[in-house]
Coordinates of C-alpha atoms and ligand atoms in Angstrom, one line a residue:
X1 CA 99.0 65.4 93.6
X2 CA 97.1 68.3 95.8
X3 CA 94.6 67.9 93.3
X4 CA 92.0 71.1 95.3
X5 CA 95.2 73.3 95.5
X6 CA 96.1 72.7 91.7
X7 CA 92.9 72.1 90.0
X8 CA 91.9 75.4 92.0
X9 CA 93.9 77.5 90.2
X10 CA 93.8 75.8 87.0
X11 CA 91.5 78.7 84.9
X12 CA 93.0 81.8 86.7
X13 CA 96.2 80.4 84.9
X14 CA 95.5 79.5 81.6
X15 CA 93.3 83.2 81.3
X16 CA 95.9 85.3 82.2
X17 CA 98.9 84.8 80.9
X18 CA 100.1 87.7 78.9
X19 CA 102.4 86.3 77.1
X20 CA 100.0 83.4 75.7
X21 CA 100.2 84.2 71.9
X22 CA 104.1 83.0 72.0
X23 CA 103.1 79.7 73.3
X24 CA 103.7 76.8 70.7
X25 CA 101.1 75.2 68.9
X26 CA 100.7 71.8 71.4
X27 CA 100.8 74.2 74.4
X28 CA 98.4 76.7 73.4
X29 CA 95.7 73.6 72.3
X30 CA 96.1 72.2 75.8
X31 CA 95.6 75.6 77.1
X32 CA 92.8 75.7 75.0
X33 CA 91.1 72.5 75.6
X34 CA 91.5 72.5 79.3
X35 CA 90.5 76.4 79.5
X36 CA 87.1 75.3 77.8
X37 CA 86.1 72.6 80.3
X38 CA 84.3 73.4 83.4
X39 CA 87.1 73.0 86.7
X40 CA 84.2 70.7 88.2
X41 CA 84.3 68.3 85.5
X42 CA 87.9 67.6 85.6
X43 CA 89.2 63.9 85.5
X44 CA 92.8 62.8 86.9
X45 CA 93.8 62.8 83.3
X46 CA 92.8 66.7 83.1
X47 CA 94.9 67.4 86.2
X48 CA 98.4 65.7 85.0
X49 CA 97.7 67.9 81.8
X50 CA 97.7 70.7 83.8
X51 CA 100.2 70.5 85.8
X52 CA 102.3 69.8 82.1
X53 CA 100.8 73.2 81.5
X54 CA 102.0 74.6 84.3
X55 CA 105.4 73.5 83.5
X56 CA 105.2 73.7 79.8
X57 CA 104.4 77.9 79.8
X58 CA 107.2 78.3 82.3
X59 CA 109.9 76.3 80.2
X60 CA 108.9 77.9 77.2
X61 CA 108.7 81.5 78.4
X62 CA 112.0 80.7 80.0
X63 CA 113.5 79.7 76.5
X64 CA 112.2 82.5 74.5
X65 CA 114.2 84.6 76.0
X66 CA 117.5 82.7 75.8
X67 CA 120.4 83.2 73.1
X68 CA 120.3 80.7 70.2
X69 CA 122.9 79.1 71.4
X70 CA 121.3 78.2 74.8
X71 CA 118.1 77.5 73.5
X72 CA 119.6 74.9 71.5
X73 CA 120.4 72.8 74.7
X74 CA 118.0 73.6 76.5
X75 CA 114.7 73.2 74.2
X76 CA 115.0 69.1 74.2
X77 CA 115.4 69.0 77.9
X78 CA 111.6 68.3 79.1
X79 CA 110.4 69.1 82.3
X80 CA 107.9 66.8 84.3
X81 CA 105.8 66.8 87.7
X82 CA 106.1 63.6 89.4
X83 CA 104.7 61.9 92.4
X84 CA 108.2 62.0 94.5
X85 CA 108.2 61.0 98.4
X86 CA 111.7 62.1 99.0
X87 CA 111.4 65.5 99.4
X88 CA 113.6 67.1 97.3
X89 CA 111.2 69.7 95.4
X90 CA 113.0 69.3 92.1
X91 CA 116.1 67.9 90.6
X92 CA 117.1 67.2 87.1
X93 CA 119.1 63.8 85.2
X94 CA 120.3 63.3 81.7
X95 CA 116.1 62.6 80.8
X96 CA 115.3 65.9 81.8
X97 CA 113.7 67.9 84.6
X98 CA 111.6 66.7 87.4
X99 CA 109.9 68.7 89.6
X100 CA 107.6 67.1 92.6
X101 CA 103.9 67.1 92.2
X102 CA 103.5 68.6 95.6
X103 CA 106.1 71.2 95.5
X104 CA 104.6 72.3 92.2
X105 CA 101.2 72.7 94.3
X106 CA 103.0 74.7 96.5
X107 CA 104.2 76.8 94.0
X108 CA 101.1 77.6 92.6
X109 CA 99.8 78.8 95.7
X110 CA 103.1 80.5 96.3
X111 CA 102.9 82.7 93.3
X112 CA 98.6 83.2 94.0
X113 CA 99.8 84.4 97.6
X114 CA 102.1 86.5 95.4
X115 CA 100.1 88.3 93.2
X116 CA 97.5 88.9 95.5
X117 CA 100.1 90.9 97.9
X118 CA 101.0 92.6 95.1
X119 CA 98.3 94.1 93.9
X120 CA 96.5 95.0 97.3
X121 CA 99.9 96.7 98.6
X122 CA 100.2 98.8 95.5
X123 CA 96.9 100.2 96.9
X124 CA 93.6 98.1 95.6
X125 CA 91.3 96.6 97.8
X126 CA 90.1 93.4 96.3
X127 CA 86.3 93.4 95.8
X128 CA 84.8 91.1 98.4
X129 CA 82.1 91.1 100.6
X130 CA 82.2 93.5 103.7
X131 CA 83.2 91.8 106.5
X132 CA 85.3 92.4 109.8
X133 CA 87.3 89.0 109.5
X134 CA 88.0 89.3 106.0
X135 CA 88.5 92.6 105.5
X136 CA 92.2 92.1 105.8
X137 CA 92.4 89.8 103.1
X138 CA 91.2 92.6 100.9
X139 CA 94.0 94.9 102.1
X140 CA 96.9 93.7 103.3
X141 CA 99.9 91.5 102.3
X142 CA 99.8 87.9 104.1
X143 CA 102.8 86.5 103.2
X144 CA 104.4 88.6 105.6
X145 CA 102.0 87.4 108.0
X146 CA 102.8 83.4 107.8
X147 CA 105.1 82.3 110.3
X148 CA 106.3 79.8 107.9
X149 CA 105.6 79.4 104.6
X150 CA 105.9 75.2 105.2
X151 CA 102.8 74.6 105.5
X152 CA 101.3 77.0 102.6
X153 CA 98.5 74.9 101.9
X154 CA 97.5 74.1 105.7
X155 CA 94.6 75.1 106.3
X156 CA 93.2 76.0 103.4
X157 CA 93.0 79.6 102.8
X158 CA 89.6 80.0 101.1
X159 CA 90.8 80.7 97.2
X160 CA 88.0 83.5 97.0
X161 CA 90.4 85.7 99.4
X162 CA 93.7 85.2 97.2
X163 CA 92.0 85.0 94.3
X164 CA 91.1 87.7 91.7
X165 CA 88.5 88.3 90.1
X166 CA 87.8 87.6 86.7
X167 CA 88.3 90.3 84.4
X168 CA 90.6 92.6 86.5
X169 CA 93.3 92.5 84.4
X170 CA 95.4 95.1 86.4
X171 CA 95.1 91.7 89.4
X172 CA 94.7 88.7 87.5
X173 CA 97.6 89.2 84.5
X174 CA 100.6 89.8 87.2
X175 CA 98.8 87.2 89.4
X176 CA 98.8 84.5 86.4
X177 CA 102.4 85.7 85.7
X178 CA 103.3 85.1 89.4
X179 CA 103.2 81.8 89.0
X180 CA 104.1 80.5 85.5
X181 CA 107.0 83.5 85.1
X182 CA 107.7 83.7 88.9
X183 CA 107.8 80.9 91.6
X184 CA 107.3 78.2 89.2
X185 CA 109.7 79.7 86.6
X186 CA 112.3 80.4 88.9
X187 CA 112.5 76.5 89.8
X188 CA 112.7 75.4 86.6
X189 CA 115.3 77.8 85.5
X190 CA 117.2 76.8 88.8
X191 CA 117.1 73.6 87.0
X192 CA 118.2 74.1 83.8
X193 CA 120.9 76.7 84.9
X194 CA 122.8 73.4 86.4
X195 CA 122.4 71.7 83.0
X196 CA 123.5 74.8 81.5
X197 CA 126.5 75.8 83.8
X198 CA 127.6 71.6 82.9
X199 CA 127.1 70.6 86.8
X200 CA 127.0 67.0 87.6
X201 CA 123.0 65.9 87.5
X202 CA 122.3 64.7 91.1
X203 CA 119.7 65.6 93.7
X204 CA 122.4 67.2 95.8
X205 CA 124.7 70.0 94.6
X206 CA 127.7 71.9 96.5
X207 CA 126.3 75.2 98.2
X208 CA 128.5 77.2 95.3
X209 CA 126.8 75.3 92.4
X210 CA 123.5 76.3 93.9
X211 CA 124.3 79.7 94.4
X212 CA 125.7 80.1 90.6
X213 CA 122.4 78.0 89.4
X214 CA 120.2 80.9 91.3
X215 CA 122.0 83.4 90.2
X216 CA 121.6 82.0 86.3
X217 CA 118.2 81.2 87.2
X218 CA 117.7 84.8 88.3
X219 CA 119.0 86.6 85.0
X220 CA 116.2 84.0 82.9
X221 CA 113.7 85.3 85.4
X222 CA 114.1 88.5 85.2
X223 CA 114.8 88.6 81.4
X224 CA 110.8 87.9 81.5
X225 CA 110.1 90.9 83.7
X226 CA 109.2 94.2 82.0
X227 CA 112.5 96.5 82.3
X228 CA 112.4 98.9 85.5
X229 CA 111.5 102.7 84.0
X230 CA 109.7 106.1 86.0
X231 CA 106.8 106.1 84.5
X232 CA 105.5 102.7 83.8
X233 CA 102.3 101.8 84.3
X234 CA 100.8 100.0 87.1
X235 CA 100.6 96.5 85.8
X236 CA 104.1 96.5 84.2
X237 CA 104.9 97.8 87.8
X238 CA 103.6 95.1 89.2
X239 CA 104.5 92.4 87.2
X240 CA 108.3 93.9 87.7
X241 CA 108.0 93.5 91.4
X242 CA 106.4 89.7 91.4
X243 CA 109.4 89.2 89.2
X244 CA 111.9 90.5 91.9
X245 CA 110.4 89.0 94.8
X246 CA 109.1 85.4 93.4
X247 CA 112.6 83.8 93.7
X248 CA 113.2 85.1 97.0
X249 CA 109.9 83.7 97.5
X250 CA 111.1 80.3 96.4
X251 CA 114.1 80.4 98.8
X252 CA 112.0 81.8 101.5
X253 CA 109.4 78.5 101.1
X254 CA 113.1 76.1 100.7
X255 CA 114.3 77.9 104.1
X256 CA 110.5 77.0 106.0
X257 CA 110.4 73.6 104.4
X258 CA 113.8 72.6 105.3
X259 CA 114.3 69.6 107.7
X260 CA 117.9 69.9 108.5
X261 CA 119.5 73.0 110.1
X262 CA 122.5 72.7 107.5
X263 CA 119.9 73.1 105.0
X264 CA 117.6 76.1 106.3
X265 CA 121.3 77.7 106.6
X266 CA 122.0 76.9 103.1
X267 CA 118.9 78.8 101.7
X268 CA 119.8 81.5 103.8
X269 CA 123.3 82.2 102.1
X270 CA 121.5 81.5 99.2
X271 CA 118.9 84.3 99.5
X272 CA 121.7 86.8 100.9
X273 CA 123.8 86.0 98.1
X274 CA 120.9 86.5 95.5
X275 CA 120.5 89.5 97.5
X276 CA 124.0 91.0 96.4
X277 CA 123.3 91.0 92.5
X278 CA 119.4 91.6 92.9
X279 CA 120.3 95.5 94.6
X280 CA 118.8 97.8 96.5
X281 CA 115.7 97.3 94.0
X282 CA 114.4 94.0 96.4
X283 CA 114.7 96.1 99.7
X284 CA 111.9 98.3 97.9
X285 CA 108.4 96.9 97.7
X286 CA 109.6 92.4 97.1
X287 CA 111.4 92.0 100.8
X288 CA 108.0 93.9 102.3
X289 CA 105.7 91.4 100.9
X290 CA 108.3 88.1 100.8
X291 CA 110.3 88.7 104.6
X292 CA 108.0 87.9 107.5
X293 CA 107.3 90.6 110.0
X294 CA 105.8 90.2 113.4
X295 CA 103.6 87.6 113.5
X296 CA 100.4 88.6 115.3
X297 CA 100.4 85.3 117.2
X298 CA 99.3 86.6 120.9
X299 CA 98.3 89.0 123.1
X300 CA 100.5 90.4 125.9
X301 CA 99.8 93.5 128.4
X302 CA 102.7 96.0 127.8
X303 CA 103.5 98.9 130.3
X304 CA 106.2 101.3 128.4
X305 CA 107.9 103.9 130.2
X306 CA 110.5 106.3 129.2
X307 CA 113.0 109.0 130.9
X308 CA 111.6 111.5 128.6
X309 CA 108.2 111.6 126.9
X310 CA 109.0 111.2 123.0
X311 CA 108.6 113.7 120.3
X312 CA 107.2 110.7 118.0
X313 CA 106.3 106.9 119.6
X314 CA 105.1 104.4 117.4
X315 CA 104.0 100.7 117.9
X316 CA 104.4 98.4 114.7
X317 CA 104.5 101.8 112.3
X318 CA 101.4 103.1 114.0
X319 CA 101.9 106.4 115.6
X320 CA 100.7 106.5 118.8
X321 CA 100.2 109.8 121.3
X322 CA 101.9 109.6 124.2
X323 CA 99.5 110.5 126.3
X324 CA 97.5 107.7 125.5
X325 CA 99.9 105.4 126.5
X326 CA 101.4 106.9 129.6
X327 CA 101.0 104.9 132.6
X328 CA 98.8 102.4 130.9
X329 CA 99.1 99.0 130.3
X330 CA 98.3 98.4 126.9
X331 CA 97.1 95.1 125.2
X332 CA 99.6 94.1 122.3
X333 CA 99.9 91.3 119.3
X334 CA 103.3 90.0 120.5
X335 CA 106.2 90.2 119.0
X336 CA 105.6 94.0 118.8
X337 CA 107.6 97.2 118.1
X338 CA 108.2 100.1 119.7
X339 CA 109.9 102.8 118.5
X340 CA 110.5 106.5 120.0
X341 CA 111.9 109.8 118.4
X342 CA 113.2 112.2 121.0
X343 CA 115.2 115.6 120.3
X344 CA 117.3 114.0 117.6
X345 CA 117.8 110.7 119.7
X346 CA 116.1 107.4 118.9
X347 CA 114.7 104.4 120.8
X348 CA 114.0 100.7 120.3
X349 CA 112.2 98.0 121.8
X350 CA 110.7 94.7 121.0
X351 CA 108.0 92.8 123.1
X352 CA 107.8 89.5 122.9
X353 CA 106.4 86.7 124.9
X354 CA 103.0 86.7 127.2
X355 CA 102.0 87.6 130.4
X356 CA 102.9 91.8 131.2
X357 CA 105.9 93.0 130.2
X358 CA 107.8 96.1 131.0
X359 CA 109.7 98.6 129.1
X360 CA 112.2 101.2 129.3
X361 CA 112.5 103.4 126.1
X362 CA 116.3 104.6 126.4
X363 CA 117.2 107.0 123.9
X364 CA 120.2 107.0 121.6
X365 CA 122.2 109.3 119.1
X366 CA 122.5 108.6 115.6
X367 CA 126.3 106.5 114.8
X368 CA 128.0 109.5 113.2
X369 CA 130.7 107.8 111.8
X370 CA 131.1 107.3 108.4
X371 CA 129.4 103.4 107.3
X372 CA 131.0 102.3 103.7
X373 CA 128.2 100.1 101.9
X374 CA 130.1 96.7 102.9
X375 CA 129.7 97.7 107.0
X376 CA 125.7 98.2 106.2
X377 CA 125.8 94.9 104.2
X378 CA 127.2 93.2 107.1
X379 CA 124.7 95.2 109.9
X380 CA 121.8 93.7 107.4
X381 CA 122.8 90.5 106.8
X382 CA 123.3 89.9 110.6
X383 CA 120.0 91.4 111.6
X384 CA 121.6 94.3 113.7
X385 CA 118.0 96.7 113.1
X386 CA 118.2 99.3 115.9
X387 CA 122.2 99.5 115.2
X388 CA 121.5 100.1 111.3
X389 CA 119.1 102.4 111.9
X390 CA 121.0 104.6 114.2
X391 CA 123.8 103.8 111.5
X392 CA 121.9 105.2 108.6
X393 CA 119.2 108.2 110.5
X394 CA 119.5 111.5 110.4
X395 CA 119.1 113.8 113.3
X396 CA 115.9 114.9 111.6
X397 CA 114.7 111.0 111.3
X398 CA 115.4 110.5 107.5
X399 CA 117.9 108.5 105.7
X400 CA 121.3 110.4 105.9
X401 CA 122.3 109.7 102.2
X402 CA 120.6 108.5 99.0
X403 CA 122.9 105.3 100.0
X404 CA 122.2 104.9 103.1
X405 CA 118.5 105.2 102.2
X406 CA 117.7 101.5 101.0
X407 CA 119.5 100.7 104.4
X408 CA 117.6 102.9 106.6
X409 CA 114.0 102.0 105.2
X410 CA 115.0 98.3 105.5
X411 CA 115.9 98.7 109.1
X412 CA 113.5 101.1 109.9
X413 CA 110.4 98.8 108.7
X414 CA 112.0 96.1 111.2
X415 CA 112.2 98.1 114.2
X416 CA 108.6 99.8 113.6
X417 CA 109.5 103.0 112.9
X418 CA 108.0 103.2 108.8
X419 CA 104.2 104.2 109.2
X420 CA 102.2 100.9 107.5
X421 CA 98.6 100.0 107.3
X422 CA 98.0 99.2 110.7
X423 CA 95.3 96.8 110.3
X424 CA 95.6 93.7 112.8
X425 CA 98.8 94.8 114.2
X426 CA 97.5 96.7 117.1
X427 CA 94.4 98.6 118.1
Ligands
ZN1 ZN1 120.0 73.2 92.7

């Protein structure tokens, strides 16, 4: 087992659970007796128990909320972390449900990476030490920032900068919940869906069984998460929008750690199709903080030109004046975005690759015919940004319709043109 990644975690879990007082008896004395022993003096032994934990609060979180029916076929199926070299991250047989001691590591750290991009994007700078290099951990979303979630737990991100602190509840409840009634739950209700739905126990299952497992797994997931209302307050916010975003989370990490095309392809459908029942609430604040965005992984020189000088240009949601960037070459993070607003018309560009690059903003009017919900889908699902935006924009640069809206901010983040903290994306 990752022993560092899991033992890491081990007391911001067992702390801040909310929902601790429904654990059973057993579970809530492990929780107990591991809870009161120092992290530096754990043995091997302490570990497995933890990672039995681990499992143990998701399963039984997951079965609280079932009908009586359910939960009598599902409570004597256990679930288990083993040492497993094949790869597969979990899997179930007629003894129960197995899930891979490192994919359980990564999960951890999935739902840490989680909660921490929650809470700083709704607004709170984590408390750490001033400092230039790690002043964006305190502010800004990193999943986003990973190229690929693959290797989540290469290098190791110091836990300090994920981590909250101890006794900030508002951080460390929905952080705790990320894991055992997010990333980790969403696994093991995958799991027991296909026990559930009566499909064949093997490591492989058809693409449709797995979609129908997710999309089982989803409802017992978000049966957990606080019900979606105007006024709630931040933590129930937050803990509603780990519970969202933590199983396209999960199929985001199955996509990165796939090792066949066929397969990254196969989380992908599965992600779009958990996409159709989870609405218009995942292209809110979940697909910011689980999609990547442009990844910050050189620099290039960028000349932009234009037939007319813009109303409104912006580089990666940074609004930039014109003037400043007129027959200059400018030194970029590539890929980069570059958006332009001119009398009611609209351009796009993307800069990629090193060395200088040149661009020409053209300017185009908004689509004006009519989109029904299923052509936006369709523009979405195939990554067409620039064409859904121009699909969905006003002449006045808003969303056209309160439909079109979830479309238009979606497409509108991708091409650049949504104003976000600009830390680390240009300067
Ligand atoms: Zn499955």
């Amino acid at each position: 087992m990752r022993t560092t990644a899991v033992a890491a975690f081990v007391a911001l879990l067992l702390v801040s659970v909310p929902a601790a007082a429904q654990f059973s008896p057993e579970l809530q004395q492990s929780i107990q007796r591991l809870n009161a022993k120092p992290p530096n003096t754990w043995t091997s032994a302490d570990l497995a128990e933890m990672a039995a934990v681990t499992l143990a609060m998701s399963r039984e979180m997951l079965l609280s909320q079932m009908s009586e029916a359910r939960r009598a076929r599902a409570a004597n199926v256990p679930v288990r972390a083993v040492a497993s070299e094949s790869g597969t991250p979990a899997w179930a047989d007629e003894h129960g449900i197995y899930i891979s001691e490192d994919a359980l590591g990564d999960l951890i750290l999935l739902g840490t990476y989680l909660g921490h991009d929650v809470y700083v994007e709704g607004g709170e700078p984590l408390q750490l030490p001033p400092s230039f290099v790690i002043h964006p951990y305190a502010v800004r979303a990193l999943l986003p920032l990973l190229p690929s979630l693959a290797a989540i737990n290469q290098p190791n991100t110091p836990q300090e900068l994920i981590r909250c602190a101890r006794g900030n509840a508002l951080c460390e409840q929905p952080q705790g919940f990320a894991i055992s009634g997010g990333t980790v739950a969403f696994v093991v209700a995958h799991e027991l869906a296909h026990l559930l739905l009566g499909h064949e126990q093997k490591k492989v299952h058809s693409l449709d069984e797995e979609i129908a497992a997710d999309q089982e797994a989803w409802r017992m997931v978000m049966a957990l998460a606080p019900d979606p209302r105007e006024d709630a307050p931040p933590l129930e916010e937050n803990v509603r929008i780990i519970s969202v975003a933590a199983p396209f989370l999960v199929l985001r990490w199955l996509h990165d750690t796939s090792t066949h095309a066929t397969d990254a392809e196969a989380a992908e459908t599965r992600a779009e199709r958990l996409r159709d029942i989870a609405g218009d609430e995942y292209f809110g604040e979940p697909s910011r903080i689980v999609e990547p965005e442009s990844i910050p992984t050189h620099l290039c020189n960028v000349r932009i030109d234009w037939s007319e000088v813009p109303d409104e240009l912006m580089i990666d949601g940074v609004r930039v004046a014109p003037g400043d960037v007129a027959g200059k070459t400018l030194r970029l993070l590539a890929p980069a975005h570059i958006f332009a607003r001119k009398n009611g018309r609209f351009a796009s560009a993307q800069v990629a690759g090193g060395g200088t690059q040149h661009v020409t903003l053209d300017y185009a009017a908004p689509d004006a015919a009519e989109h029904t919900r299923d052509e936006l889908r369709e523009l979405r699902g195939t990554r067409h940004w620039f064409t859904l935006y121009l699909a969905t924009v006003s002449s006045s640069g808003q969303a056209r319709s309160e439909a079109a809206a979830p479309f238009f901010q979606a497409a509108a983040r991708q091409i650049g043109a949504a104003t976000q903290q600009a830390l680390g994306t240009w300067r």
